[in-house]
Amino acid sequence: MINLETPRKQAGLIDQAHQLAMNMLRPISRKYDRAEHEYPKELDMLAALIDGVSETGATGGAGAGGVRRDDRAADDGKVRNGANLASVLSVAEMCWGDTALLLSMPRQGLGNSAIASVANEEQLERFKGTWAAMAITEPGIGSDSANITTTAVQDGDHYVINGEKIFVTSGDRADSVVVWATLDRSLGRAAIKSFLVRKDNPGLKVERLEHKLGIRASDTAVITFTDCRVPAEDLLGSPEIDTKSGFAGAMATFDNTRPLVAAMAVGCARASLDLTRDLLEQAGVVIDYDRTAQSQSAAAAKFLQLEADWEGAKLLMMQAAWMADNRLPNSLEASMAKAKAGRVGSDVTLSCVQLCGTLGYSEAELLEKWSRDSKILDIFEGTQQIQQLIVARRILGLTSSELK
């Protein structure tokens, strides 16, 4: 059974991630929020440090690159606190520093999580060290990934990809892109596969970068594919179309990435709560955990409610990651964690701005920035509404055609 306390063996990694966030990310947070689309050069050194930690064989890492489920683990009934749990806990600490900078770190793209989820062993070794963006969303498609229109047609030992992808995180800076495309639109979602497309492949073009409300340090691109030829061996996982398993292969990526996005929201919200507590205490409002909320000031009572919501989001995040470590199906829990954390992140950060009044709304503190950054975490990797729909389908035992 899961123990919802931070595992002692991962305390060192989490502390290391917190120190990196406090000493390297937080000091440059405002600088790169203002310098939208400018690459944070300081991240090269940080990425090298994370690579060094990974090479030592330490469990997990401080980035968002994702981890692979350990299919070699024996079904011996032992409880494992493994790399998935370590990853979400360290990502939360890094986002306590800055969410956009975490998303900008080399070799820590969401596409790397897709590779970890579905690539075969040979591909894992061949793509080691790549920095992969992930291209799913298309114009007019939104969160309904099953309706992808980008096509991949086999031509000899290559696939030819045509289509347009929008809101590609790190789409300009990354050296490769994991592209979701359909092999046969008539077969529906079962024919959707992901491809590792290198940025120098002919036919791939970064059309423009988006100007955004938040996570401005992270570049978000529109990418088009025009007769883009990709080696057949760069189709991630199996090329076979299994109509029985349907969308399961592609959706395995989301089971990996949604707890990571939940972790980002948890970390950003924690930063807001920590600073707000300090600012409230400076204003004479002390949070007393030994008294009921009703017996304290309105500001203190609101803060306690926000902390309780945050705790629930964190525990759901940990549960989804723990289940992955213990080889348990976690699609439901991954969506629950993403839905809860995304909503809580937005609510907490915006409420903290309100609790701190004009100081929260000004650029004197980072509270207003965190409220802007957190909103995307309730949108990408599946919006709040999509997550609730997935949860309802799972609980009620209904298919996507039965509950829309």
Tab-separated table of C-alpha atoms in Angstrom:
chain	number	residue	atom	x	y	z
A	1	MET	CA	0.000	0.000	0.000
A	2	ILE	CA	1.189	3.498	-0.799
A	3	ASN	CA	2.675	5.598	1.971
A	4	LEU	CA	1.962	9.207	1.068
A	5	GLU	CA	5.057	10.607	2.718
A	6	THR	CA	8.183	11.619	0.830
A	7	PRO	CA	10.431	8.516	0.678
A	8	ARG	CA	13.598	8.955	2.733
A	9	LYS	CA	15.812	7.574	-0.037
A	10	GLN	CA	14.693	10.407	-2.324
A	11	ALA	CA	15.164	13.208	0.195
A	12	GLY	CA	18.652	14.009	-1.101
A	13	LEU	CA	17.478	14.307	-4.714
A	14	ILE	CA	14.556	16.517	-3.718
A	15	ASP	CA	16.779	18.761	-1.624
A	16	GLN	CA	19.216	19.039	-4.529
A	17	ALA	CA	16.376	20.023	-6.872
A	18	HIS	CA	15.180	22.626	-4.372
A	19	GLN	CA	18.660	24.120	-4.091
A	20	LEU	CA	18.931	24.341	-7.883
A	21	ALA	CA	15.523	25.996	-8.050
A	22	MET	CA	16.345	28.500	-5.324
A	23	ASN	CA	19.870	29.399	-6.404
A	24	MET	CA	19.737	29.069	-10.197
A	25	LEU	CA	16.153	29.381	-11.430
A	26	ARG	CA	14.472	31.830	-9.057
A	27	PRO	CA	17.135	34.587	-9.487
A	28	ILE	CA	16.703	34.694	-13.287
A	29	SER	CA	12.953	34.110	-13.331
A	30	ARG	CA	11.865	37.706	-13.895
A	31	LYS	CA	14.683	38.376	-16.371
A	32	TYR	CA	13.541	35.763	-18.864
A	33	ASP	CA	9.853	36.420	-18.302
A	34	ARG	CA	10.513	39.913	-19.655
A	35	ALA	CA	12.910	38.705	-22.384
A	36	GLU	CA	10.374	36.468	-24.100
A	37	HIS	CA	11.881	34.034	-26.651
A	38	GLU	CA	15.450	34.725	-25.493
A	39	TYR	CA	17.162	31.452	-24.684
A	40	PRO	CA	18.268	31.241	-21.019
A	41	LYS	CA	21.954	30.419	-21.452
A	42	GLU	CA	22.291	29.674	-17.738
A	43	LEU	CA	20.302	26.496	-18.355
A	44	ASP	CA	23.166	24.876	-20.279
A	45	MET	CA	25.137	24.517	-17.053
A	46	LEU	CA	22.085	23.304	-15.164
A	47	ALA	CA	21.322	20.704	-17.830
A	48	ALA	CA	24.933	19.489	-17.628
A	49	LEU	CA	24.544	19.071	-13.863
A	50	ILE	CA	21.366	17.031	-14.335
A	51	ASP	CA	23.064	14.870	-16.964
A	52	GLY	CA	25.862	14.264	-14.477
A	53	VAL	CA	23.407	13.152	-11.810
A	54	SER	CA	21.757	10.762	-14.275
A	55	GLU	CA	25.097	9.244	-15.276
A	56	THR	CA	25.881	8.411	-11.666
A	57	GLY	CA	22.890	6.062	-11.672
A	58	ALA	CA	20.946	8.080	-9.133
A	59	THR	CA	17.231	7.334	-9.053
A	60	GLY	CA	15.192	9.778	-11.100
A	61	GLY	CA	16.270	13.260	-12.005
A	62	ALA	CA	15.468	16.887	-11.546
A	63	GLY	CA	14.112	17.456	-15.027
A	64	ALA	CA	10.877	16.780	-16.857
A	65	GLY	CA	12.191	14.217	-19.303
A	66	GLY	CA	10.056	11.435	-17.893
A	67	VAL	CA	10.982	7.872	-17.038
A	68	ARG	CA	10.193	4.448	-18.409
A	69	ARG	CA	8.069	1.962	-16.521
A	70	ASP	CA	10.214	-0.822	-15.136
A	71	ASP	CA	8.772	-3.929	-16.792
A	72	ARG	CA	11.652	-5.976	-15.391
A	73	ALA	CA	10.475	-5.572	-11.812
A	74	ALA	CA	9.320	-8.806	-10.280
A	75	ASP	CA	5.740	-9.251	-9.096
A	76	ASP	CA	6.911	-10.081	-5.595
A	77	GLY	CA	4.495	-7.885	-3.698
A	78	LYS	CA	7.175	-5.387	-2.698
A	79	VAL	CA	6.298	-1.694	-2.683
A	80	ARG	CA	8.586	0.423	-4.837
A	81	ASN	CA	9.241	4.126	-4.638
A	82	GLY	CA	11.039	4.423	-7.922
A	83	ALA	CA	11.987	6.799	-10.699
A	84	ASN	CA	8.459	8.014	-11.492
A	85	LEU	CA	7.874	9.209	-7.935
A	86	ALA	CA	11.353	10.725	-7.762
A	87	SER	CA	10.737	12.526	-11.035
A	88	VAL	CA	7.451	14.204	-10.045
A	89	LEU	CA	8.790	15.239	-6.640
A	90	SER	CA	11.921	16.788	-8.137
A	91	VAL	CA	9.932	18.489	-10.919
A	92	ALA	CA	7.673	20.053	-8.274
A	93	GLU	CA	10.755	21.456	-6.543
A	94	MET	CA	12.173	22.828	-9.781
A	95	CYS	CA	8.860	24.539	-10.579
A	96	TRP	CA	8.987	26.105	-7.138
A	97	GLY	CA	11.851	27.952	-8.804
A	98	ASP	CA	10.351	28.607	-12.229
A	99	THR	CA	8.028	26.537	-14.436
A	100	ALA	CA	9.003	28.140	-17.744
A	101	LEU	CA	12.706	27.623	-17.129
A	102	LEU	CA	12.139	23.962	-16.311
A	103	LEU	CA	10.263	23.604	-19.610
A	104	SER	CA	13.207	25.282	-21.361
A	105	MET	CA	15.918	22.926	-20.102
A	106	PRO	CA	17.796	21.003	-22.819
A	107	ARG	CA	16.931	17.307	-23.101
A	108	GLN	CA	14.029	17.709	-20.665
A	109	GLY	CA	11.221	18.259	-23.189
A	110	LEU	CA	7.809	16.627	-23.030
A	111	GLY	CA	8.805	14.783	-26.182
A	112	ASN	CA	11.437	13.009	-24.093
A	113	SER	CA	8.617	11.661	-21.941
A	114	ALA	CA	6.921	10.361	-25.075
A	115	ILE	CA	10.121	8.569	-26.065
A	116	ALA	CA	10.408	7.060	-22.589
A	117	SER	CA	6.789	5.882	-22.803
A	118	VAL	CA	6.597	4.116	-26.163
A	119	ALA	CA	10.045	3.720	-27.768
A	120	ASN	CA	11.589	0.270	-28.009
A	121	GLU	CA	14.940	-0.526	-26.422
A	122	GLU	CA	16.929	0.087	-29.604
A	123	GLN	CA	15.275	3.486	-30.071
A	124	LEU	CA	15.868	4.428	-26.455
A	125	GLU	CA	19.574	3.914	-26.971
A	126	ARG	CA	19.648	5.613	-30.388
A	127	PHE	CA	17.729	8.693	-29.238
A	128	LYS	CA	19.665	9.051	-26.017
A	129	GLY	CA	20.762	12.653	-25.559
A	130	THR	CA	18.239	14.184	-27.944
A	131	TRP	CA	16.105	17.162	-26.884
A	132	ALA	CA	12.596	16.387	-28.095
A	133	ALA	CA	9.600	18.693	-28.271
A	134	MET	CA	6.150	17.106	-28.558
A	135	ALA	CA	3.751	18.065	-31.354
A	136	ILE	CA	0.162	16.933	-30.820
A	137	THR	CA	-2.249	19.874	-31.022
A	138	GLU	CA	-3.567	20.989	-34.411
A	139	PRO	CA	-5.714	23.910	-35.593
A	140	GLY	CA	-9.359	23.085	-34.952
A	141	ILE	CA	-8.563	19.927	-32.979
A	142	GLY	CA	-7.796	21.265	-29.500
A	143	SER	CA	-7.682	18.600	-26.795
A	144	ASP	CA	-9.342	15.895	-28.902
A	145	SER	CA	-6.150	14.087	-29.877
A	146	ALA	CA	-8.113	11.258	-31.482
A	147	ASN	CA	-9.084	13.554	-34.378
A	148	ILE	CA	-5.520	14.262	-35.518
A	149	THR	CA	-5.375	15.071	-39.236
A	150	THR	CA	-1.591	15.084	-39.771
A	151	THR	CA	-0.863	12.084	-41.970
A	152	ALA	CA	2.086	9.710	-42.247
A	153	VAL	CA	2.123	7.664	-45.468
A	154	GLN	CA	4.672	4.893	-45.883
A	155	ASP	CA	6.905	5.186	-48.934
A	156	GLY	CA	9.475	2.410	-49.001
A	157	ASP	CA	11.684	2.640	-45.941
A	158	HIS	CA	10.367	6.121	-45.076
A	159	TYR	CA	7.162	7.752	-43.937
A	160	VAL	CA	6.023	11.004	-45.566
A	161	ILE	CA	4.417	13.376	-43.043
A	162	ASN	CA	2.094	16.243	-43.959
A	163	GLY	CA	0.244	18.520	-41.562
A	164	GLU	CA	0.455	21.435	-39.127
A	165	LYS	CA	1.068	21.439	-35.382
A	166	ILE	CA	0.474	24.354	-33.025
A	167	PHE	CA	1.535	25.190	-29.455
A	168	VAL	CA	4.656	23.028	-29.632
A	169	THR	CA	6.613	23.620	-26.412
A	170	SER	CA	10.340	24.073	-27.169
A	171	GLY	CA	9.450	23.691	-30.838
A	172	ASP	CA	12.159	26.109	-31.927
A	173	ARG	CA	14.969	25.212	-29.504
A	174	ALA	CA	14.686	21.429	-29.411
A	175	ASP	CA	16.741	19.404	-31.885
A	176	SER	CA	13.897	16.970	-32.645
A	177	VAL	CA	10.106	16.772	-32.441
A	178	VAL	CA	7.867	13.855	-31.489
A	179	VAL	CA	5.037	14.197	-34.003
A	180	TRP	CA	1.685	12.482	-33.652
A	181	ALA	CA	0.246	11.481	-37.030
A	182	THR	CA	-2.265	8.994	-38.408
A	183	LEU	CA	-1.274	6.124	-40.685
A	184	ASP	CA	-4.861	5.662	-41.897
A	185	ARG	CA	-7.641	8.115	-41.021
A	186	SER	CA	-10.328	5.534	-41.883
A	187	LEU	CA	-9.152	3.383	-38.961
A	188	GLY	CA	-9.661	6.166	-36.431
A	189	ARG	CA	-7.596	6.592	-33.294
A	190	ALA	CA	-6.005	3.128	-33.537
A	191	ALA	CA	-3.896	4.317	-36.482
A	192	ILE	CA	-2.312	7.239	-34.610
A	193	LYS	CA	1.436	6.812	-34.101
A	194	SER	CA	4.257	9.026	-32.914
A	195	PHE	CA	7.420	9.748	-34.916
A	196	LEU	CA	10.776	11.204	-33.926
A	197	VAL	CA	11.415	13.912	-36.542
A	198	ARG	CA	14.751	15.678	-36.501
A	199	LYS	CA	14.734	19.437	-36.952
A	200	ASP	CA	17.005	19.231	-39.997
A	201	ASN	CA	14.631	16.872	-41.836
A	202	PRO	CA	13.584	18.443	-45.172
A	203	GLY	CA	9.943	19.513	-45.040
A	204	LEU	CA	9.887	20.552	-41.369
A	205	LYS	CA	9.504	24.295	-40.881
A	206	VAL	CA	9.074	26.379	-37.731
A	207	GLU	CA	6.568	28.990	-38.911
A	208	ARG	CA	6.426	31.306	-35.893
A	209	LEU	CA	6.715	31.619	-32.126
A	210	GLU	CA	3.687	32.499	-30.005
A	211	HIS	CA	3.445	35.417	-27.578
A	212	LYS	CA	1.836	34.083	-24.415
A	213	LEU	CA	0.216	35.039	-21.118
A	214	GLY	CA	2.701	33.014	-19.084
A	215	ILE	CA	5.702	30.637	-19.248
A	216	ARG	CA	7.273	33.269	-21.504
A	217	ALA	CA	10.791	31.910	-21.067
A	218	SER	CA	9.618	28.757	-22.829
A	219	ASP	CA	9.305	29.006	-26.612
A	220	THR	CA	6.019	27.812	-28.114
A	221	ALA	CA	6.026	27.227	-31.863
A	222	VAL	CA	3.839	26.553	-34.876
A	223	ILE	CA	5.438	23.857	-37.056
A	224	THR	CA	4.407	22.665	-40.510
A	225	PHE	CA	5.342	19.399	-42.225
A	226	THR	CA	5.329	19.375	-46.018
A	227	ASP	CA	6.254	16.009	-47.572
A	228	CYS	CA	8.605	15.549	-44.618
A	229	ARG	CA	10.395	12.232	-45.054
A	230	VAL	CA	11.136	10.323	-41.860
A	231	PRO	CA	12.976	6.963	-41.712
A	232	ALA	CA	10.580	4.126	-40.898
A	233	GLU	CA	12.819	3.137	-37.992
A	234	ASP	CA	11.980	6.477	-36.325
A	235	LEU	CA	8.348	5.502	-35.774
A	236	LEU	CA	8.266	5.105	-32.008
A	237	GLY	CA	7.282	1.652	-30.831
A	238	SER	CA	5.441	-0.788	-33.078
A	239	PRO	CA	4.250	0.205	-36.578
A	240	GLU	CA	1.411	-2.316	-36.396
A	241	ILE	CA	-2.135	-0.939	-36.208
A	242	ASP	CA	-3.998	-2.806	-33.475
A	243	THR	CA	-7.682	-1.916	-33.707
A	244	LYS	CA	-8.394	-3.886	-30.521
A	245	SER	CA	-6.093	-1.843	-28.317
A	246	GLY	CA	-7.213	1.325	-30.099
A	247	PHE	CA	-5.579	4.471	-28.788
A	248	ALA	CA	-3.860	2.697	-25.893
A	249	GLY	CA	-0.342	2.917	-27.274
A	250	ALA	CA	-0.475	6.647	-27.878
A	251	MET	CA	-2.322	7.315	-24.635
A	252	ALA	CA	0.501	5.650	-22.683
A	253	THR	CA	2.401	8.869	-23.293
A	254	PHE	CA	-0.199	10.844	-21.350
A	255	ASP	CA	-0.067	8.379	-18.457
A	256	ASN	CA	3.592	9.389	-18.207
A	257	THR	CA	3.331	13.130	-18.822
A	258	ARG	CA	0.153	14.073	-16.949
A	259	PRO	CA	1.636	13.384	-13.490
A	260	LEU	CA	4.620	15.523	-14.553
A	261	VAL	CA	2.324	18.423	-15.472
A	262	ALA	CA	0.507	17.936	-12.165
A	263	ALA	CA	3.898	18.194	-10.467
A	264	MET	CA	4.580	21.481	-12.240
A	265	ALA	CA	1.301	22.897	-10.935
A	266	VAL	CA	2.031	21.613	-7.427
A	267	GLY	CA	5.462	23.269	-7.414
A	268	CYS	CA	4.245	26.607	-8.769
A	269	ALA	CA	1.378	26.706	-6.264
A	270	ARG	CA	3.739	25.846	-3.406
A	271	ALA	CA	5.942	28.806	-4.327
A	272	SER	CA	2.931	31.114	-4.138
A	273	LEU	CA	1.834	29.724	-0.781
A	274	ASP	CA	5.306	30.034	0.736
A	275	LEU	CA	5.725	33.656	-0.311
A	276	THR	CA	2.158	34.583	0.635
A	277	ARG	CA	2.602	33.173	4.132
A	278	ASP	CA	5.713	35.300	4.592
A	279	LEU	CA	4.020	38.447	3.271
A	280	LEU	CA	0.946	37.900	5.434
A	281	GLU	CA	3.088	37.450	8.537
A	282	GLN	CA	4.949	40.666	7.715
A	283	ALA	CA	1.536	42.371	7.619
A	284	GLY	CA	0.626	40.927	11.026
A	285	VAL	CA	-1.516	38.007	9.804
A	286	VAL	CA	-0.162	34.835	11.413
A	287	ILE	CA	-1.361	31.406	10.243
A	288	ASP	CA	-2.067	29.314	13.366
A	289	TYR	CA	-2.280	25.598	12.626
A	290	ASP	CA	-3.420	24.826	16.162
A	291	ARG	CA	-6.656	26.791	15.785
A	292	THR	CA	-9.664	26.203	13.561
A	293	ALA	CA	-9.996	28.338	10.456
A	294	GLN	CA	-13.255	29.837	11.765
A	295	SER	CA	-11.465	31.316	14.778
A	296	GLN	CA	-8.868	33.132	12.668
A	297	SER	CA	-8.944	36.095	10.313
A	298	ALA	CA	-10.547	35.769	6.883
A	299	ALA	CA	-7.109	35.918	5.244
A	300	ALA	CA	-5.756	33.127	7.479
A	301	ALA	CA	-8.846	30.989	6.911
A	302	LYS	CA	-8.536	31.392	3.142
A	303	PHE	CA	-4.859	30.465	3.277
A	304	LEU	CA	-5.620	27.272	5.233
A	305	GLN	CA	-8.239	26.285	2.657
A	306	LEU	CA	-5.746	26.846	-0.170
A	307	GLU	CA	-3.138	24.712	1.590
A	308	ALA	CA	-5.654	21.898	2.078
A	309	ASP	CA	-6.515	21.935	-1.638
A	310	TRP	CA	-2.812	21.970	-2.495
A	311	GLU	CA	-2.177	18.945	-0.273
A	312	GLY	CA	-4.880	16.987	-2.077
A	313	ALA	CA	-3.315	17.782	-5.434
A	314	LYS	CA	0.118	16.720	-4.242
A	315	LEU	CA	-1.140	13.393	-2.898
A	316	LEU	CA	-2.961	12.580	-6.155
A	317	MET	CA	0.220	13.407	-8.063
A	318	MET	CA	2.241	11.080	-5.854
A	319	GLN	CA	-0.329	8.308	-6.184
A	320	ALA	CA	-0.266	8.404	-9.996
A	321	ALA	CA	3.549	8.251	-10.046
A	322	TRP	CA	3.703	5.556	-7.365
A	323	MET	CA	1.310	3.373	-9.343
A	324	ALA	CA	3.551	3.675	-12.408
A	325	ASP	CA	6.540	2.609	-10.296
A	326	ASN	CA	4.602	-0.429	-9.114
A	327	ARG	CA	3.408	-1.437	-12.593
A	328	LEU	CA	-0.232	-0.617	-11.875
A	329	PRO	CA	-2.529	0.901	-14.545
A	330	ASN	CA	-2.702	4.605	-13.719
A	331	SER	CA	-4.647	6.242	-16.550
A	332	LEU	CA	-7.499	7.194	-14.218
A	333	GLU	CA	-5.180	8.440	-11.499
A	334	ALA	CA	-3.004	10.365	-13.977
A	335	SER	CA	-6.064	12.245	-15.240
A	336	MET	CA	-7.331	12.819	-11.699
A	337	ALA	CA	-3.960	14.235	-10.662
A	338	LYS	CA	-3.763	16.466	-13.730
A	339	ALA	CA	-7.338	17.733	-13.262
A	340	LYS	CA	-6.971	18.420	-9.548
A	341	ALA	CA	-3.506	19.967	-9.716
A	342	GLY	CA	-4.313	22.091	-12.764
A	343	ARG	CA	-7.386	23.579	-11.123
A	344	VAL	CA	-5.724	23.994	-7.729
A	345	GLY	CA	-2.650	25.604	-9.281
A	346	SER	CA	-4.711	28.304	-10.960
A	347	ASP	CA	-6.898	28.837	-7.892
A	348	VAL	CA	-4.002	28.992	-5.432
A	349	THR	CA	-1.772	31.324	-7.421
A	350	LEU	CA	-4.579	33.762	-8.268
A	351	SER	CA	-5.908	33.680	-4.709
A	352	CYS	CA	-2.435	34.448	-3.399
A	353	VAL	CA	-2.322	37.512	-5.643
A	354	GLN	CA	-5.620	38.605	-4.112
A	355	LEU	CA	-4.536	37.923	-0.523
A	356	CYS	CA	-1.466	40.107	-1.014
A	357	GLY	CA	-3.422	42.931	-2.651
A	358	THR	CA	-1.469	45.552	-4.563
A	359	LEU	CA	1.813	43.842	-3.680
A	360	GLY	CA	0.564	40.622	-5.240
A	361	TYR	CA	-0.591	42.401	-8.380
A	362	SER	CA	2.612	44.340	-8.919
A	363	GLU	CA	5.939	43.128	-10.302
A	364	ALA	CA	7.593	43.821	-6.948
A	365	GLU	CA	7.061	40.103	-6.216
A	366	LEU	CA	6.716	37.034	-8.439
A	367	LEU	CA	3.141	36.269	-7.369
A	368	GLU	CA	1.569	37.806	-10.477
A	369	LYS	CA	4.000	35.885	-12.684
A	370	TRP	CA	3.164	32.583	-11.020
A	371	SER	CA	-0.543	33.238	-11.528
A	372	ARG	CA	0.147	33.721	-15.248
A	373	ASP	CA	2.430	30.700	-15.513
A	374	SER	CA	0.084	28.315	-13.712
A	375	LYS	CA	-2.842	28.721	-16.115
A	376	ILE	CA	-1.182	26.756	-18.900
A	377	LEU	CA	-0.811	23.787	-16.534
A	378	ASP	CA	-4.610	23.511	-16.488
A	379	ILE	CA	-4.675	23.540	-20.295
A	380	PHE	CA	-1.877	21.605	-21.972
A	381	GLU	CA	-1.648	17.809	-21.867
A	382	GLY	CA	-5.474	17.843	-21.863
A	383	THR	CA	-7.699	20.610	-20.512
A	384	GLN	CA	-9.621	20.462	-17.240
A	385	GLN	CA	-12.781	19.487	-19.136
A	386	ILE	CA	-11.025	16.674	-21.021
A	387	GLN	CA	-9.595	15.251	-17.785
A	388	GLN	CA	-13.018	15.255	-16.127
A	389	LEU	CA	-14.443	13.484	-19.161
A	390	ILE	CA	-11.727	10.821	-19.015
A	391	VAL	CA	-12.282	10.316	-15.293
A	392	ALA	CA	-16.048	9.970	-15.808
A	393	ARG	CA	-15.556	7.403	-18.576
A	394	ARG	CA	-13.213	5.350	-16.418
A	395	ILE	CA	-15.442	5.412	-13.356
A	396	LEU	CA	-18.661	4.690	-15.275
A	397	GLY	CA	-17.054	2.113	-17.572
A	398	LEU	CA	-18.147	3.942	-20.737
A	399	THR	CA	-16.321	4.325	-24.031
A	400	SER	CA	-15.509	7.622	-25.721
A	401	SER	CA	-18.394	7.093	-28.140
A	402	GLU	CA	-20.804	6.438	-25.255
A	403	LEU	CA	-19.813	9.498	-23.248
A	404	LYS	CA	-18.736	12.582	-25.193
